[in-house]
CSV table of C-alpha atoms in Angstrom, one decimal:
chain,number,residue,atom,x,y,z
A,10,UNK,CA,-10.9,-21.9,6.7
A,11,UNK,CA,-11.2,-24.1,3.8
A,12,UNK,CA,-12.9,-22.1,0.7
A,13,UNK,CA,-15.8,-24.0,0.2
A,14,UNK,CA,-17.0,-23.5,4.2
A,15,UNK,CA,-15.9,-19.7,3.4
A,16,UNK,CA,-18.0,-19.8,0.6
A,17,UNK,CA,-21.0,-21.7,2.4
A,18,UNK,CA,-20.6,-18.5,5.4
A,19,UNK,CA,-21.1,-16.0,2.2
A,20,UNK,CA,-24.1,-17.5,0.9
A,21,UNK,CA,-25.6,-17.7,4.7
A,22,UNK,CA,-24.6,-13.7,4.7
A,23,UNK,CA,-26.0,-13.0,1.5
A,24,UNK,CA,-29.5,-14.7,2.3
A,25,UNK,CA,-29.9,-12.4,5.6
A,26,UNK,CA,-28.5,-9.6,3.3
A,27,UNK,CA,-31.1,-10.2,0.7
A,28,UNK,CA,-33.9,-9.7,3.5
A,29,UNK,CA,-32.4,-6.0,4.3
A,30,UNK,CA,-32.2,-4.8,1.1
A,31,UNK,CA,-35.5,-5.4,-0.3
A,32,UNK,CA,-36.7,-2.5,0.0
A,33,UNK,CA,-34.0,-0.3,-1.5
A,34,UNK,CA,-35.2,0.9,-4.4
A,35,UNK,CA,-32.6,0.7,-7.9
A,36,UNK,CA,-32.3,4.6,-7.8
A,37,UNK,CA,-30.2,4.9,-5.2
A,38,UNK,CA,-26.5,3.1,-4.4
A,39,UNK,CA,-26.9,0.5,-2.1
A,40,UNK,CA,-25.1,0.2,1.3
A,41,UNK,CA,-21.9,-2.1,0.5
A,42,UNK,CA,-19.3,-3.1,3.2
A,43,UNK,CA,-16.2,-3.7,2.5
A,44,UNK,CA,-14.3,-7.0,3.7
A,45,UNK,CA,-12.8,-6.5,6.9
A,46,UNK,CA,-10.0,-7.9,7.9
A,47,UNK,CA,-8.0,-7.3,4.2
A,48,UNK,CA,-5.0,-7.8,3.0
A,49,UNK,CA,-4.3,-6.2,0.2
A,50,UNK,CA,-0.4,-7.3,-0.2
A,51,UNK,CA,-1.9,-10.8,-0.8
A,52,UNK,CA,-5.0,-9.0,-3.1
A,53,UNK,CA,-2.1,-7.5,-5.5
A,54,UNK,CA,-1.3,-8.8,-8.8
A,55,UNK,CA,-4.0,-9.7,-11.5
A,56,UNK,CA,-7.8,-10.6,-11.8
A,57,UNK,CA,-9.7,-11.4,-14.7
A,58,UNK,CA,-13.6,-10.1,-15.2
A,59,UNK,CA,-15.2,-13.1,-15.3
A,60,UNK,CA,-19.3,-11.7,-14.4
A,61,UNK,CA,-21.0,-8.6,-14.1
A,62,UNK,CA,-23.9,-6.6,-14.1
A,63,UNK,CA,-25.3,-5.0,-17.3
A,64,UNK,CA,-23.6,-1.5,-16.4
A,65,UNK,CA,-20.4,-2.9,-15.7
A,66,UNK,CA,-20.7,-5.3,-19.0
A,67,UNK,CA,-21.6,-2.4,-21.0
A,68,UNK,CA,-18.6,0.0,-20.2
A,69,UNK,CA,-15.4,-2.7,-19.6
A,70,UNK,CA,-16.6,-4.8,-22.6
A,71,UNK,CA,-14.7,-8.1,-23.3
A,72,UNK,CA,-11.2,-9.7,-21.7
A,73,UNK,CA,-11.6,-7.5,-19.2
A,74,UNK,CA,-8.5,-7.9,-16.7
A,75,UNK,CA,-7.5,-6.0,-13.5
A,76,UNK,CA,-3.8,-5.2,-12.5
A,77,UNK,CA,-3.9,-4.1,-8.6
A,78,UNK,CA,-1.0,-2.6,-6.8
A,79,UNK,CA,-0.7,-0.6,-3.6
A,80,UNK,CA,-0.7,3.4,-3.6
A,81,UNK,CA,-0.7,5.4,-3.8
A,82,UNK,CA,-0.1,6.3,0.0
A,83,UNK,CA,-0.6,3.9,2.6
A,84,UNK,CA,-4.6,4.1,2.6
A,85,UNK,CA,-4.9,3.6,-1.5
A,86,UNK,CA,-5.3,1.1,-4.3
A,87,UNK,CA,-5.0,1.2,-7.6
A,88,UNK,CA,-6.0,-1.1,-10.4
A,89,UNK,CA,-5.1,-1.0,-14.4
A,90,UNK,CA,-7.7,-2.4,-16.3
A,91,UNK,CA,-7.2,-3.9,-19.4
A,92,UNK,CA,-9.7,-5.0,-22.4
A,93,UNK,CA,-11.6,-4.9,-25.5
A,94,UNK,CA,-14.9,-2.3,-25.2
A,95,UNK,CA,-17.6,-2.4,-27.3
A,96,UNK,CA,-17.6,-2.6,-31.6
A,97,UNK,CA,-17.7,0.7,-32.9
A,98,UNK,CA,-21.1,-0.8,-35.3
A,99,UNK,CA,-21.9,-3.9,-37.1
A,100,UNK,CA,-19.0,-6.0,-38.1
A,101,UNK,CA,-16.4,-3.5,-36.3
A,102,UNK,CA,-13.8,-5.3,-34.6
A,103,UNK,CA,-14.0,-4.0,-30.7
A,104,UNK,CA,-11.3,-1.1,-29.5
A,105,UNK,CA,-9.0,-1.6,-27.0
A,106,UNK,CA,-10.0,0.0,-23.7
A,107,UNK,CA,-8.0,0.4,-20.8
A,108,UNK,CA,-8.6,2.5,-17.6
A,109,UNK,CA,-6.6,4.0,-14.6
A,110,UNK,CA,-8.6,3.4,-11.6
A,111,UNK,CA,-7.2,5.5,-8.1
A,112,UNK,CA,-9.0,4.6,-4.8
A,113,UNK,CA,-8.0,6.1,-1.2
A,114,UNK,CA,-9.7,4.4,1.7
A,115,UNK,CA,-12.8,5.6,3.1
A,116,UNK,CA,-11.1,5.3,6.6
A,117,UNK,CA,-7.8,4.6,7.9
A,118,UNK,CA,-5.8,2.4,5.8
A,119,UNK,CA,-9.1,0.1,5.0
A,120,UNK,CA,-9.0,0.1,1.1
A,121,UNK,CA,-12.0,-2.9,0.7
A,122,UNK,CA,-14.2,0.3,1.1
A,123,UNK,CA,-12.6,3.2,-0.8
A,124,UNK,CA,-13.9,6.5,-3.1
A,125,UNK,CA,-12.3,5.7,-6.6
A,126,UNK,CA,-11.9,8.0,-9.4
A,127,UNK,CA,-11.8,6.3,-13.2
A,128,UNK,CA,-9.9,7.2,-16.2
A,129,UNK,CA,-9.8,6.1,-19.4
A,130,UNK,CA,-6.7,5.7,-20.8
A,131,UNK,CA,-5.8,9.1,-23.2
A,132,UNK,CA,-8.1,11.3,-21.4
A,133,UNK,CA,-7.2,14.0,-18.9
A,134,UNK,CA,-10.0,14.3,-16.5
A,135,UNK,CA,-11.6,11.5,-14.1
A,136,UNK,CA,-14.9,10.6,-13.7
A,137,UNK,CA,-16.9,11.9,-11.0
A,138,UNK,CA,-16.0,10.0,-7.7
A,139,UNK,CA,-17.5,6.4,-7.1
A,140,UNK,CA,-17.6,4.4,-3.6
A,141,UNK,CA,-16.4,1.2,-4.3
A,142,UNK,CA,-16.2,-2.3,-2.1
A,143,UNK,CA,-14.5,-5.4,-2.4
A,144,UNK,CA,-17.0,-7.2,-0.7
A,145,UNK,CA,-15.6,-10.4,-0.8
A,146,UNK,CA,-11.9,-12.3,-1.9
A,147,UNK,CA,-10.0,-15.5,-0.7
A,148,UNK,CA,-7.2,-14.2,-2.6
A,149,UNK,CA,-5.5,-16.9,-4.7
A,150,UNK,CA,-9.4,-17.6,-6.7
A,151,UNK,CA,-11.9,-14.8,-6.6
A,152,UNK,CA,-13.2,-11.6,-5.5
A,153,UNK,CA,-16.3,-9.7,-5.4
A,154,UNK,CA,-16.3,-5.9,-6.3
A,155,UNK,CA,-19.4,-3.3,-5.9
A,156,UNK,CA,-18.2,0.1,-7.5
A,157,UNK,CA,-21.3,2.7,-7.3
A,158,UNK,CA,-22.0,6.3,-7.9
A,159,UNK,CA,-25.1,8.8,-7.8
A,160,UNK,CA,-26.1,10.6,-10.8
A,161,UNK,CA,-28.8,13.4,-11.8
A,162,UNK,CA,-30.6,12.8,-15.0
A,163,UNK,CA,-31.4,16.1,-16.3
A,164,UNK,CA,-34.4,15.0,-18.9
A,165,UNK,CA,-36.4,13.2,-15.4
A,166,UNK,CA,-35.2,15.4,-13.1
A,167,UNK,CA,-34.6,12.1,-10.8
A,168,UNK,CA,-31.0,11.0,-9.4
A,169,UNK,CA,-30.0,7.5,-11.1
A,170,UNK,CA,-27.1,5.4,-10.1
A,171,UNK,CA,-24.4,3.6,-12.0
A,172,UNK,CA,-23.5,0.3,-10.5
A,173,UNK,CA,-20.6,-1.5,-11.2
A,174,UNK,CA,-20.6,-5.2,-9.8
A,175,UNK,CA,-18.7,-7.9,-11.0
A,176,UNK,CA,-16.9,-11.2,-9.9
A,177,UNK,CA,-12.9,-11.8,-10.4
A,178,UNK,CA,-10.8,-14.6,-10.9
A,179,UNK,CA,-7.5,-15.2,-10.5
A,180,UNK,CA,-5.7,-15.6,-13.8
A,181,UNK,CA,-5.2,-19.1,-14.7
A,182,UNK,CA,-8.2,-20.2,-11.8
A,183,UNK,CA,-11.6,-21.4,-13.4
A,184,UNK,CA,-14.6,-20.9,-11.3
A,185,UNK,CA,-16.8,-24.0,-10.6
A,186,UNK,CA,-20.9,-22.8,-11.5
A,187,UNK,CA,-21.4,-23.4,-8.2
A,188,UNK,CA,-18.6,-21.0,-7.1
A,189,UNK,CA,-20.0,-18.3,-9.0
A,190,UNK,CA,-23.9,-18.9,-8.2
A,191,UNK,CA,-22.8,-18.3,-4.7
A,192,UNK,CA,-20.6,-15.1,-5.5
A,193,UNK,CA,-23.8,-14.1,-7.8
A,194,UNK,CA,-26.1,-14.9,-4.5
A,195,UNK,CA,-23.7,-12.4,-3.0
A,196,UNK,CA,-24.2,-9.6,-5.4
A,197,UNK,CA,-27.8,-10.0,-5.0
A,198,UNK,CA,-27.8,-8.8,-2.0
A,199,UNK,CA,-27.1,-5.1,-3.2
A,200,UNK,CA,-30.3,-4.4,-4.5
A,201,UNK,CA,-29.5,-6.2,-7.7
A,202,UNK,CA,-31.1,-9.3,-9.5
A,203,UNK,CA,-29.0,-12.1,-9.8
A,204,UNK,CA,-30.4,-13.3,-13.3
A,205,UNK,CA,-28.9,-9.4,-14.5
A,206,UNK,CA,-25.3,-10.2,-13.3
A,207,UNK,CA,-23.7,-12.2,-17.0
A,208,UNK,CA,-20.7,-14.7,-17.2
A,209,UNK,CA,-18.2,-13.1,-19.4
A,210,UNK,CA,-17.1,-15.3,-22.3
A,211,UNK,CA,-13.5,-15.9,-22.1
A,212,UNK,CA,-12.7,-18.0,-24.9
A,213,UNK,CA,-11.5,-16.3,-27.6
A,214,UNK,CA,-9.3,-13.7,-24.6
């Protein structure tokens, strides 16, 4: 299927989507499939953050890139990310961040819908586990990645979430606008608003 009819068939999906999700509310973690069939021999290799939501923005920063490799096992993933986090305070030049990210398929060998654990890099312990779905990916130009956990605020006594979403490239591949207002469209679709979810500015990676 040529990639702008696959991309026309995800914006159809994401409309009727839309419609389902309305009514989830921004507390809870929304219902995410994963992309079934996948490959993930031809999803290896490296993706560049290129959008996100304001969660995802705020905790992987700038020049974000992904490195994804098989494993461990047959039913897991794992990514290296890469970047620059936040500045430290006004006129700070921004650390270097990088993560360990271990994901084991939610069932059978299908790792597009996986529990992930993070690390950052230097620290001993993982964060509490996340599901996490790559929603959508041609392979060779972009995917689309929901990472999600529940949390318990203690001050409100409520349960929270923290929502990863975000939109890869391949490195060296510049999406069009449209592309991306479609993958956006996508993301919308998971109880999020599509005017939250920021291009990344790649120009001084």
């Amino acid at each position: 299927m040529a990639p702008w009819t696959t991309l026309l068939a995800l914006s159809v999906a994401a409309l009727c989507l839309g419609a389902e999700a309305a009514s989830v509310t921004k507390t809870k973690c929304p219902v995410v499939p994963g992309k079934s069939p996948f490959d993930l021999n031809k999803f290896r290799g490296d993706w560049l953050l290129v959008a996100g939501s304001p969660d995802s923005l705020a905790a992987r920063g700038k020049c974000g890139k992904y490195s994804a490799s098989a494993g461990p096992g047959q039913d897991g993933l794992s990514l290296r990310f890469a970047g620059q986090g936040a500045a430290a305070g006004p006129g700070k030049a921004a650390a270097p961040l990088a993560l360990d990210v271990i994901s084991q398929a939610v069932a059978g060998d299908k790792v597009a819908l996986s529990h992930a654990v993070y690390r950052k890099q230097g620290d001993a312990d993982y964060e509490g586990v996340f599901k996490q779905s790559i929603v959508a990916t041609d392979y060779d130009n972009y995917a689309v990645v929901v990472s999600c956990r529940q949390v318990y605020v203690a001050s409100t006594k409520s349960f929270g979430r923290n929502l990863y979403a975000e939109i890869w490239s391949r490195n060296k591949v510049t999406l069009s606008p449209e592309t991306i207002g479609v993958l956006k469209n996508i993301l919308s679709s998971y109880d999020l608003d599509a005017s939250e979810i920021k291009n990344v500015d790649r120009s001084k990676c």
